[in-house]
Every structure is written in C-alpha cells, then in structure tokens.
XYZ file of C-alpha atoms in Angstrom:
490
model
C 87.861 -8.101 -7.170
C 86.437 -4.454 -8.113
C 83.398 -4.165 -10.152
C 85.582 -2.496 -12.762
C 87.900 -5.701 -12.769
C 85.152 -7.902 -12.861
C 83.481 -6.163 -16.053
C 86.940 -6.170 -18.001
C 87.139 -9.890 -17.067
C 84.053 -10.516 -18.502
C 84.611 -8.557 -21.490
C 87.894 -10.311 -21.964
C 85.673 -13.784 -21.650
C 83.317 -12.532 -24.131
C 86.056 -11.670 -26.663
C 87.356 -15.128 -26.106
C 84.233 -16.909 -26.856
C 83.972 -14.855 -29.997
C 87.369 -15.884 -31.221
C 86.483 -19.752 -30.595
C 83.253 -19.788 -32.015
C 84.330 -17.575 -35.310
C 87.464 -18.701 -36.112
C 89.360 -21.913 -37.597
C 90.691 -24.472 -35.296
C 93.956 -22.769 -35.049
C 95.135 -22.770 -31.375
C 91.910 -24.161 -30.600
C 92.781 -26.475 -27.655
C 94.890 -23.467 -26.038
C 91.777 -21.285 -26.275
C 89.658 -23.814 -24.764
C 91.769 -24.074 -21.933
C 91.505 -20.496 -21.065
C 87.628 -20.787 -21.322
C 88.179 -23.463 -18.854
C 90.263 -21.556 -16.758
C 87.784 -18.444 -16.676
C 84.693 -20.834 -16.081
C 83.894 -18.630 -13.432
C 82.839 -16.108 -15.811
C 80.099 -18.088 -17.255
C 76.725 -16.481 -16.911
C 73.255 -16.286 -18.402
C 74.221 -13.718 -21.059
C 77.017 -16.093 -22.546
C 76.291 -19.632 -21.812
C 74.166 -20.083 -24.841
C 77.193 -18.956 -27.008
C 79.356 -21.372 -25.040
C 76.734 -24.161 -25.801
C 76.981 -23.184 -29.382
C 80.961 -23.724 -28.977
C 80.415 -27.065 -27.385
C 78.239 -28.303 -30.069
C 80.412 -26.995 -32.632
C 83.444 -28.946 -31.439
C 82.131 -31.881 -29.586
C 82.971 -34.069 -32.722
C 86.434 -32.467 -33.378
C 89.208 -35.093 -33.693
C 91.862 -35.067 -30.867
C 91.590 -36.431 -27.216
C 92.817 -33.194 -25.451
C 89.983 -31.112 -27.308
C 87.331 -33.762 -26.493
C 88.387 -33.913 -22.878
C 88.096 -30.133 -22.516
C 84.899 -29.801 -24.483
C 83.454 -32.694 -22.184
C 84.600 -30.754 -18.851
C 83.220 -27.498 -20.503
C 79.762 -29.310 -21.171
C 79.539 -30.901 -17.759
C 80.054 -27.543 -15.887
C 77.298 -25.909 -18.055
C 75.034 -28.893 -16.756
C 76.123 -28.395 -13.243
C 75.469 -24.503 -13.513
C 71.853 -25.096 -14.851
C 70.705 -27.055 -11.826
C 72.948 -25.303 -8.997
C 76.342 -23.805 -8.358
C 74.751 -20.774 -7.534
C 73.527 -20.028 -11.353
C 70.324 -22.361 -11.654
C 70.149 -21.357 -15.287
C 67.447 -23.959 -16.643
C 65.185 -22.979 -13.860
C 65.360 -18.904 -14.560
C 65.113 -19.593 -18.233
C 62.040 -21.736 -17.543
C 60.193 -19.173 -15.447
C 61.282 -16.250 -18.121
C 59.389 -18.766 -20.741
C 62.794 -18.844 -22.635
C 61.869 -21.653 -25.056
C 65.045 -21.816 -27.267
C 67.125 -21.553 -24.122
C 65.761 -24.357 -22.223
C 65.864 -26.680 -25.318
C 69.728 -25.675 -25.810
C 70.139 -26.764 -22.088
C 68.430 -29.966 -22.679
C 70.331 -30.646 -25.830
C 73.745 -30.907 -24.230
C 72.865 -33.678 -21.830
C 74.791 -36.750 -22.577
C 73.040 -39.494 -20.688
C 69.632 -40.452 -19.678
C 70.325 -39.990 -15.992
C 71.611 -36.551 -16.623
C 68.265 -35.706 -18.661
C 65.983 -36.808 -15.890
C 68.054 -34.954 -13.219
C 67.850 -31.876 -15.374
C 63.904 -32.134 -15.510
C 63.318 -33.626 -12.102
C 65.577 -32.078 -9.684
C 64.003 -29.089 -7.755
C 65.793 -25.733 -7.359
C 66.383 -25.636 -3.582
C 65.093 -21.931 -2.763
C 61.832 -22.482 -4.470
C 61.283 -26.183 -4.292
C 60.225 -26.298 -7.913
C 61.316 -28.708 -10.908
C 61.920 -27.300 -14.375
C 58.265 -28.074 -15.664
C 56.769 -26.255 -12.628
C 59.047 -23.235 -13.406
C 57.793 -23.311 -17.024
C 54.063 -23.333 -15.768
C 54.754 -20.564 -13.650
C 56.337 -18.890 -16.784
C 53.079 -19.505 -19.002
C 54.734 -20.308 -21.969
C 52.490 -22.804 -23.473
C 54.892 -24.214 -26.199
C 57.776 -24.663 -23.531
C 55.036 -26.714 -21.144
C 54.109 -28.908 -24.048
C 57.790 -29.479 -25.025
C 58.996 -30.408 -21.705
C 55.847 -32.742 -21.290
C 56.998 -34.825 -24.432
C 58.373 -38.267 -23.621
C 61.843 -37.823 -22.468
C 63.373 -39.611 -25.719
C 61.937 -37.083 -27.863
C 63.422 -33.828 -25.924
C 66.886 -34.234 -27.507
C 65.753 -34.943 -31.127
C 65.555 -32.407 -33.808
C 61.657 -31.524 -34.838
C 61.439 -30.732 -38.587
C 58.359 -28.408 -38.510
C 57.969 -26.382 -41.923
C 54.277 -25.463 -41.979
C 52.437 -22.378 -40.473
C 53.532 -18.993 -39.079
C 56.873 -18.451 -37.496
C 58.025 -19.571 -34.960
C 57.002 -22.795 -36.484
C 58.096 -25.219 -33.710
C 56.638 -23.193 -30.974
C 53.474 -22.635 -32.770
C 52.828 -26.399 -33.166
C 53.818 -27.050 -29.318
C 51.505 -24.273 -28.406
C 48.660 -25.805 -30.344
C 49.443 -29.239 -28.623
C 49.135 -27.447 -25.378
C 45.935 -25.632 -26.072
C 44.279 -29.066 -27.423
C 45.737 -31.028 -24.649
C 47.273 -33.501 -27.119
C 49.868 -35.885 -25.507
C 52.371 -38.415 -26.787
C 51.125 -41.665 -25.350
C 52.335 -44.205 -27.475
C 55.450 -45.296 -29.413
C 55.133 -47.972 -32.052
C 58.075 -49.112 -33.556
C 57.897 -50.696 -36.969
C 60.894 -51.314 -39.384
C 63.249 -48.379 -39.063
C 60.588 -45.905 -37.931
C 58.906 -44.814 -34.744
C 55.397 -43.585 -34.564
C 54.944 -41.530 -31.452
C 51.301 -40.735 -31.292
C 48.468 -39.307 -29.430
C 44.896 -40.920 -28.576
C 42.359 -40.642 -31.061
C 40.559 -37.177 -31.285
C 37.955 -35.380 -33.430
C 37.876 -31.578 -34.545
C 34.354 -30.650 -34.638
C 33.069 -27.873 -36.888
C 35.844 -28.918 -39.720
C 36.175 -30.718 -42.857
C 36.842 -33.802 -40.853
C 33.328 -34.080 -39.604
C 33.421 -36.818 -36.719
C 36.347 -38.753 -38.394
C 38.866 -40.152 -35.922
C 42.324 -38.068 -36.076
C 45.559 -39.176 -34.601
C 48.687 -36.860 -34.399
C 52.072 -38.314 -34.333
C 55.659 -37.207 -34.684
C 57.286 -39.817 -37.141
C 60.913 -40.647 -35.980
C 62.974 -41.105 -39.109
C 67.019 -41.080 -39.064
C 66.780 -39.620 -35.277
C 64.477 -36.626 -36.644
C 60.929 -35.928 -35.747
C 58.205 -35.115 -38.366
C 54.674 -33.987 -37.206
C 52.031 -35.745 -39.016
C 48.534 -36.040 -39.049
C 46.306 -39.161 -39.817
C 42.652 -39.722 -40.486
C 40.331 -42.853 -40.428
C 38.717 -43.144 -43.773
C 34.872 -43.903 -43.517
C 33.985 -46.199 -46.293
C 37.490 -47.793 -46.790
C 37.819 -48.224 -42.921
C 41.656 -47.596 -43.125
C 43.978 -44.936 -41.549
C 45.813 -42.549 -43.868
C 48.180 -39.755 -43.792
C 46.353 -36.351 -44.134
C 47.754 -34.412 -47.077
C 46.018 -31.457 -47.248
C 42.463 -29.601 -46.332
C 40.318 -27.613 -48.313
C 37.460 -25.689 -47.022
C 35.010 -28.350 -47.431
C 37.027 -31.581 -48.245
C 40.116 -33.632 -47.406
C 42.598 -33.678 -49.837
C 44.002 -36.619 -51.146
C 47.136 -36.127 -53.572
C 47.338 -35.854 -57.115
C 48.199 -39.828 -56.651
C 44.899 -40.728 -55.181
C 44.065 -41.879 -51.743
C 45.915 -44.938 -51.927
C 49.021 -43.214 -51.859
C 48.373 -42.130 -48.451
C 47.466 -45.318 -46.815
C 49.939 -46.110 -43.716
C 51.538 -49.533 -43.179
C 48.775 -52.206 -42.658
C 50.278 -53.136 -39.206
C 50.465 -49.501 -38.068
C 46.753 -49.455 -39.336
C 45.720 -52.044 -37.013
C 47.751 -50.844 -34.265
C 45.735 -47.399 -34.545
C 42.594 -49.272 -34.513
C 43.596 -50.902 -31.094
C 44.363 -47.467 -29.733
C 40.904 -46.303 -31.164
C 39.206 -49.303 -29.797
C 40.826 -49.076 -26.380
C 39.350 -45.371 -25.710
C 35.544 -45.309 -24.216
C 35.230 -41.693 -25.643
C 37.007 -39.863 -28.470
C 38.013 -36.424 -27.127
C 36.167 -34.161 -29.529
C 38.128 -30.753 -29.892
C 36.874 -27.234 -30.796
C 37.109 -26.492 -34.674
C 38.765 -22.825 -34.284
C 41.409 -24.189 -31.700
C 42.016 -27.414 -34.073
C 42.385 -25.227 -37.186
C 45.133 -23.179 -35.389
C 46.896 -26.191 -34.773
C 46.478 -27.918 -38.177
C 48.286 -24.960 -39.863
C 51.641 -26.306 -38.472
C 50.782 -30.072 -39.578
C 48.969 -30.063 -42.917
C 48.693 -27.851 -45.966
C 45.430 -25.832 -45.906
C 43.260 -24.121 -48.482
C 40.333 -21.957 -47.752
C 39.216 -22.620 -51.293
C 36.299 -25.203 -52.084
C 37.762 -28.209 -54.114
C 37.651 -27.549 -57.677
C 35.545 -29.859 -59.820
C 35.449 -30.544 -63.465
C 32.199 -30.710 -65.528
C 30.734 -34.342 -65.429
C 31.613 -36.374 -68.448
C 30.564 -39.703 -69.834
C 32.226 -42.860 -71.112
C 31.470 -44.751 -74.339
C 28.520 -46.590 -72.661
C 26.953 -43.127 -71.970
C 27.221 -43.814 -67.945
C 27.876 -40.933 -65.491
C 31.438 -41.037 -64.582
C 32.837 -39.715 -61.083
C 33.718 -36.301 -60.694
C 37.428 -35.264 -60.933
C 38.777 -33.428 -58.057
C 41.785 -31.018 -58.145
C 43.879 -32.325 -55.262
C 47.784 -31.111 -54.449
C 50.589 -32.801 -53.085
C 51.880 -31.998 -49.723
C 54.377 -29.215 -49.720
C 56.841 -31.253 -47.785
C 57.373 -33.468 -50.907
C 60.957 -34.111 -51.996
C 62.506 -36.541 -54.561
C 63.570 -39.066 -51.813
C 60.185 -39.306 -50.524
C 58.621 -39.758 -53.805
C 58.073 -42.985 -55.948
C 55.420 -44.171 -58.385
C 52.680 -46.658 -57.873
C 52.764 -50.500 -58.098
C 49.445 -51.052 -60.226
C 47.192 -53.997 -59.647
C 44.247 -52.548 -61.070
C 42.220 -54.176 -64.065
C 42.572 -52.498 -67.306
C 39.789 -51.227 -69.288
C 39.282 -53.185 -72.856
C 36.569 -53.273 -75.229
C 35.436 -56.510 -73.570
C 35.820 -55.069 -69.991
C 34.508 -51.556 -70.162
C 34.122 -49.310 -66.912
C 31.633 -47.752 -65.365
C 32.580 -44.817 -62.660
C 35.812 -46.450 -63.055
C 34.548 -49.827 -62.014
C 34.522 -52.818 -64.592
C 30.875 -53.163 -65.676
C 31.088 -56.917 -65.368
C 32.103 -57.779 -61.845
C 33.480 -61.154 -62.700
C 36.103 -59.511 -64.654
C 37.145 -57.249 -61.741
C 40.248 -59.239 -60.927
C 43.820 -59.474 -60.711
C 45.855 -60.125 -64.087
C 48.728 -61.868 -62.620
C 48.481 -64.785 -60.402
C 51.590 -64.099 -58.557
C 50.235 -60.941 -57.039
C 47.077 -62.580 -55.982
C 46.332 -62.802 -52.454
C 47.247 -66.399 -50.817
C 44.263 -67.217 -48.665
C 45.678 -70.380 -47.560
C 47.281 -68.817 -44.546
C 46.278 -65.668 -42.447
C 49.531 -63.756 -41.425
C 47.600 -61.572 -38.894
C 43.791 -61.448 -37.632
C 42.106 -59.203 -35.260
C 38.455 -57.779 -34.522
C 38.291 -53.719 -35.057
C 35.326 -51.556 -34.767
C 34.227 -49.056 -37.305
C 31.708 -46.380 -36.749
C 30.559 -46.777 -40.336
C 30.405 -50.551 -40.267
C 30.314 -51.631 -36.993
C 32.216 -54.671 -35.701
C 34.729 -55.956 -38.390
C 37.191 -58.887 -38.925
C 40.698 -57.691 -40.211
C 42.228 -60.560 -41.856
C 45.882 -60.013 -43.486
C 47.337 -62.124 -46.147
C 50.490 -62.059 -48.212
C 50.514 -62.418 -52.091
C 51.300 -65.504 -53.791
C 54.902 -64.076 -54.555
C 54.980 -62.773 -50.885
C 55.887 -59.228 -52.019
C 52.456 -57.653 -51.321
C 50.422 -57.587 -48.071
C 46.583 -57.347 -48.396
C 44.019 -56.233 -45.831
C 40.625 -57.661 -45.927
C 37.815 -56.339 -43.831
C 34.636 -58.670 -42.941
C 31.756 -57.671 -41.170
C 29.339 -59.766 -38.806
C 27.182 -60.738 -41.951
C 30.254 -62.195 -43.534
C 30.403 -59.827 -46.365
C 34.105 -58.707 -47.144
C 36.147 -56.237 -49.186
C 39.813 -55.581 -50.042
C 40.573 -52.491 -47.854
C 44.022 -51.917 -48.886
C 47.507 -53.346 -50.038
C 51.224 -52.619 -49.595
C 54.550 -53.524 -50.988
C 56.377 -55.229 -47.971
C 59.903 -54.003 -49.417
C 59.071 -50.532 -50.057
C 60.710 -48.446 -47.203
C 58.610 -46.129 -44.901
C 59.541 -42.560 -45.494
C 59.491 -39.623 -43.207
C 56.001 -39.026 -43.874
C 54.811 -42.531 -42.163
C 53.826 -44.056 -45.471
C 55.645 -46.403 -47.846
C 57.691 -44.958 -50.646
C 56.050 -46.940 -53.437
C 52.440 -47.949 -53.148
C 49.923 -50.299 -54.502
C 47.352 -48.936 -56.794
C 44.313 -51.382 -56.541
C 41.779 -49.153 -58.129
C 38.289 -51.126 -58.360
C 39.789 -54.255 -56.920
C 39.404 -52.260 -53.556
C 35.722 -51.179 -53.716
C 34.311 -50.981 -50.223
C 31.238 -52.291 -48.800
C 29.492 -49.028 -49.035
C 30.175 -46.491 -51.954
C 28.876 -43.151 -52.871
C 25.925 -43.546 -54.831
C 27.150 -41.494 -57.728
C 30.372 -43.608 -57.906
C 28.597 -46.833 -58.191
C 26.905 -49.029 -60.942
C 23.034 -48.652 -60.523
C 22.626 -52.194 -61.617
C 23.943 -53.493 -58.668
C 22.233 -51.449 -55.924
C 20.251 -53.189 -53.575
C 16.244 -53.563 -54.268
C 15.432 -51.803 -50.908
C 17.781 -48.948 -51.923
C 16.444 -48.737 -55.491
C 13.133 -48.451 -53.839
C 14.320 -45.697 -51.736
C 15.749 -43.700 -54.772
C 12.384 -44.392 -56.695
C 10.760 -43.008 -53.980
C 12.695 -39.725 -54.010
C 15.443 -40.538 -51.214
C 18.838 -39.148 -51.636
C 21.387 -41.602 -50.610
C 24.774 -40.784 -50.037
C 26.144 -44.256 -49.699
C 24.726 -47.628 -51.156
C 25.610 -51.094 -50.523
C 27.801 -52.740 -52.987
C 27.822 -56.396 -51.925
C 25.704 -57.569 -55.035
C 28.871 -56.537 -57.073
C 31.604 -57.738 -54.503
C 30.607 -61.262 -54.165
C 30.731 -61.963 -57.971
C 34.566 -60.499 -58.056
C 36.931 -63.629 -58.446
C 38.973 -62.596 -55.505
C 36.253 -62.153 -52.971
C 34.766 -65.524 -54.233
C 38.271 -67.181 -53.645
C 38.510 -65.594 -50.149
C 35.570 -67.868 -49.210
C 36.565 -70.832 -51.249
C 40.170 -71.575 -50.010
C 40.453 -73.003 -46.501
C 43.145 -71.043 -44.609
C 45.403 -71.778 -41.588
C 44.768 -68.976 -38.809
C 48.272 -68.141 -36.992
C-alpha cells in the first residue's frame, strides 16, 4: 500500500469515527463493524476518540453491539501493551496524564489492570510506572501509585487552580503522601494516608490525615485534623491565615464517625514519628483539598451576659464550598437550655450540677461499653476511650478518661444518620456545654472553677492559654453517673 493510499485509509477511518461518535444510533451496528474491519488504522492519534466511542456505547442494549464494542475494547487493550503500538508506555513517557487514565479506565477485570500496570515493554524492559518516572509528570506518577482499586474510579476535585486533579496529585507526589489504608464503614470507604503535620502553618503541630472518601463509586479528597483539647478527629472545612475554620454550624458538625475516629487514633499511635511537611509545599497542596482565606478570622466585640461575665468571642466561619442540599441537615440538640434558674457563663451553665441531659432516653447507658481502647493524645497523654450508646440506642457517645481517672464527653453521633461524601454524618449531635473538655481556653471558662494552683499563677501575672476544668466536670450529673454505674466491658 502506497503512502497516499495509507493516508486516504486513515482519513476514511477518521471520518467513520466522527460519524459514530457524533451521530445517533442509526446504523450503529453496521458502522461499528466497519471500525472493527479497519482496526489496523488504530493509532496514537485516534485511540482516544475510539475510547470515547467505547465508553459511549458500552451500555447500549443489543447483544450484537455489545459484542462489537467488547472486541474493540479488547483490541485497544492489546494495542496498549503490545501488538507493535505500546500506547500506554509511549503516553506515560510523554507525561500524557489524561491519555494514560483513559487507557486504564477501559480495563474490565483486575487481571487486565494488573497486566496493564506491571507488564514491561519488551524493547525497554520498563513497566508503565517506570515510563512515567522517565516522563517526569508528578501527577501521573502519583496517580499510578494509588492502590489499584482507586485507579478506575472517578475523582471529584473541585478546588484549586486548573487542572484540579493533576494539581491535587502533584501535591501528593511533592509531599510524598501515599494511600496506605482502606477503612470500610457502613456504605463509605476512607482511603487514607499516614498521619503528618504541616509546619509553619495554621495547623501548628496538629496531626493531619488525608483521605479519599469513596461514596457511590466516586472519590472525594478530604483532610482531617486532630483537635487539641477535644481530642477528636474532625473534617477540615476551611483555613484562615491564623485559624482553622469550623463552619457556621460549629465544630461539632465536623466530627467524623466515632469508630473512624478511633481507627485514626490507631493509625496515629502506630507511627513512631509523625512526618513533618514543609508549610509552603503543604499550602500548595491544600488549595485542592480545603477552602482557604488569607484573611485573619473576623471577631465581633466582646459582649456580656446578664450576670456581667465575659462571654467568648464569636467568629465568622464559613461552610465548605462543596456544600450541597443532599449533604446538609440540621443538628440534633442535646445541649442544656438557658433559663433564669440555669444562667450561662461563656456558654456554660454557671451551676455545674445543672449541666445535664434533659431527656432520660438520650442519656448514655453506662451499664455496657460498646467499645474500649487506649489512645494517645499529645495534649493529654494516655487516654482510655470508652464508647456507650444512649438509653434509646439512637446515639453513640465517646468518653475519654486520663490516667488520673478524670473523664469528659468528647463527642456524640446519631447512629442512623448516613455518612456523606464529606466523611461526616449528615445530621449531627449538638452537645454544647455537655462536651466541656478536660482543658479549656481560660477566656472561655468560668473563673470560679479554675484550680487553686492555676488561680495563683494567674494572680502572679501568668498568661494561661488553657486551664483545667475538672472542678466543674466532676459535679456534672453525667460525669458522676459515669463513675456510679457498674458496667460490662465487651
């Protein structure tokens, strides 16, 4: 065949592909058969269009069409790893991110995927990952190093500069973040990294975990951080110049499911050292994961309540831009109500014995521990995490107890509320002052209950960021019941 004839054949094949891709199903079977008959014309220039055709019609009804589509798909696969074309290797060397992804996404079995990624190109003895390293496309290298089950799933990345997905993966490569765990819980999977910190950032030394949340076969990039005083893992909503954002609904909204919380603690405690990452590199990565503002947090002037006590500053915090109607639901409130007899100071009942659940059905049932494990907090040290259900078994509570025997209610969740694509419950439990931690910001606590030693330090001019709250906690009915009721450890 002369070069002119070959060129005409390729032109005819290209026109045929355009007709099949851009027209209706009329004469589809006939045209697909023509494509199959002219399969020798498949090359690097038209294989992407052919993949789009396969994707478009692979669910079309009719056995004859399905059979032809499958034959074409299998031919593309064969050409990707051999038959003189070696598509995936040449695309990987050229750093063609989207083309490599497209070839990976036409595989139909795990064996095909493994072959595609591990089979070496004969003349160079390099597999596709080695070819990508040669091509120096960081996003492509990070993508190919994802666990096999993630490679064929759609990754939804809405933040950061375009191209968003490549930016996210490049950031993972730069920070050497790898997906090491798959935690399956209810209908969601958390594909997570090890713990790390980002130095010279608003996170300070707080442990972080990055994860892809898998929901309905799609992946959503999310970042989680460990609260210092509350000692619970939360989804990161937004970062400000000097602050971690917590949404308009408050930080309780961002608590991840309690069992995932405890699993994240296991990941943290399994590590000898937490990997510190450079702040500038970390910030470049974060733009693809969380909303970000370079402004300081806005604060309203301090106000006073009826008893003329200083109340905590209000902060202007914003919701994640990924918010959607299907992901949003209101809180289930358990927090005590303020009344003339039960007035609040800094959002806390002034009389600690009145800081209690109002409904017996939602109180923790301390007779049986659903789960118990030891965790380690940099702020508190060794803690015993005990999980209980409510009396009506609709709420799960997490209590944390230190080696002195001091305990607090760290978090709660509605058991039957679904987990969203953000990795948190759709409807959350608002505990308010019931979840007062063992240590609280001095300006957010009640001076009357500060320990004598800390009062003396303050009197001598010490500026204390945190103060102990045990003098208050031990008088709360819920905490007293925690110690009073014998329980069965499962």
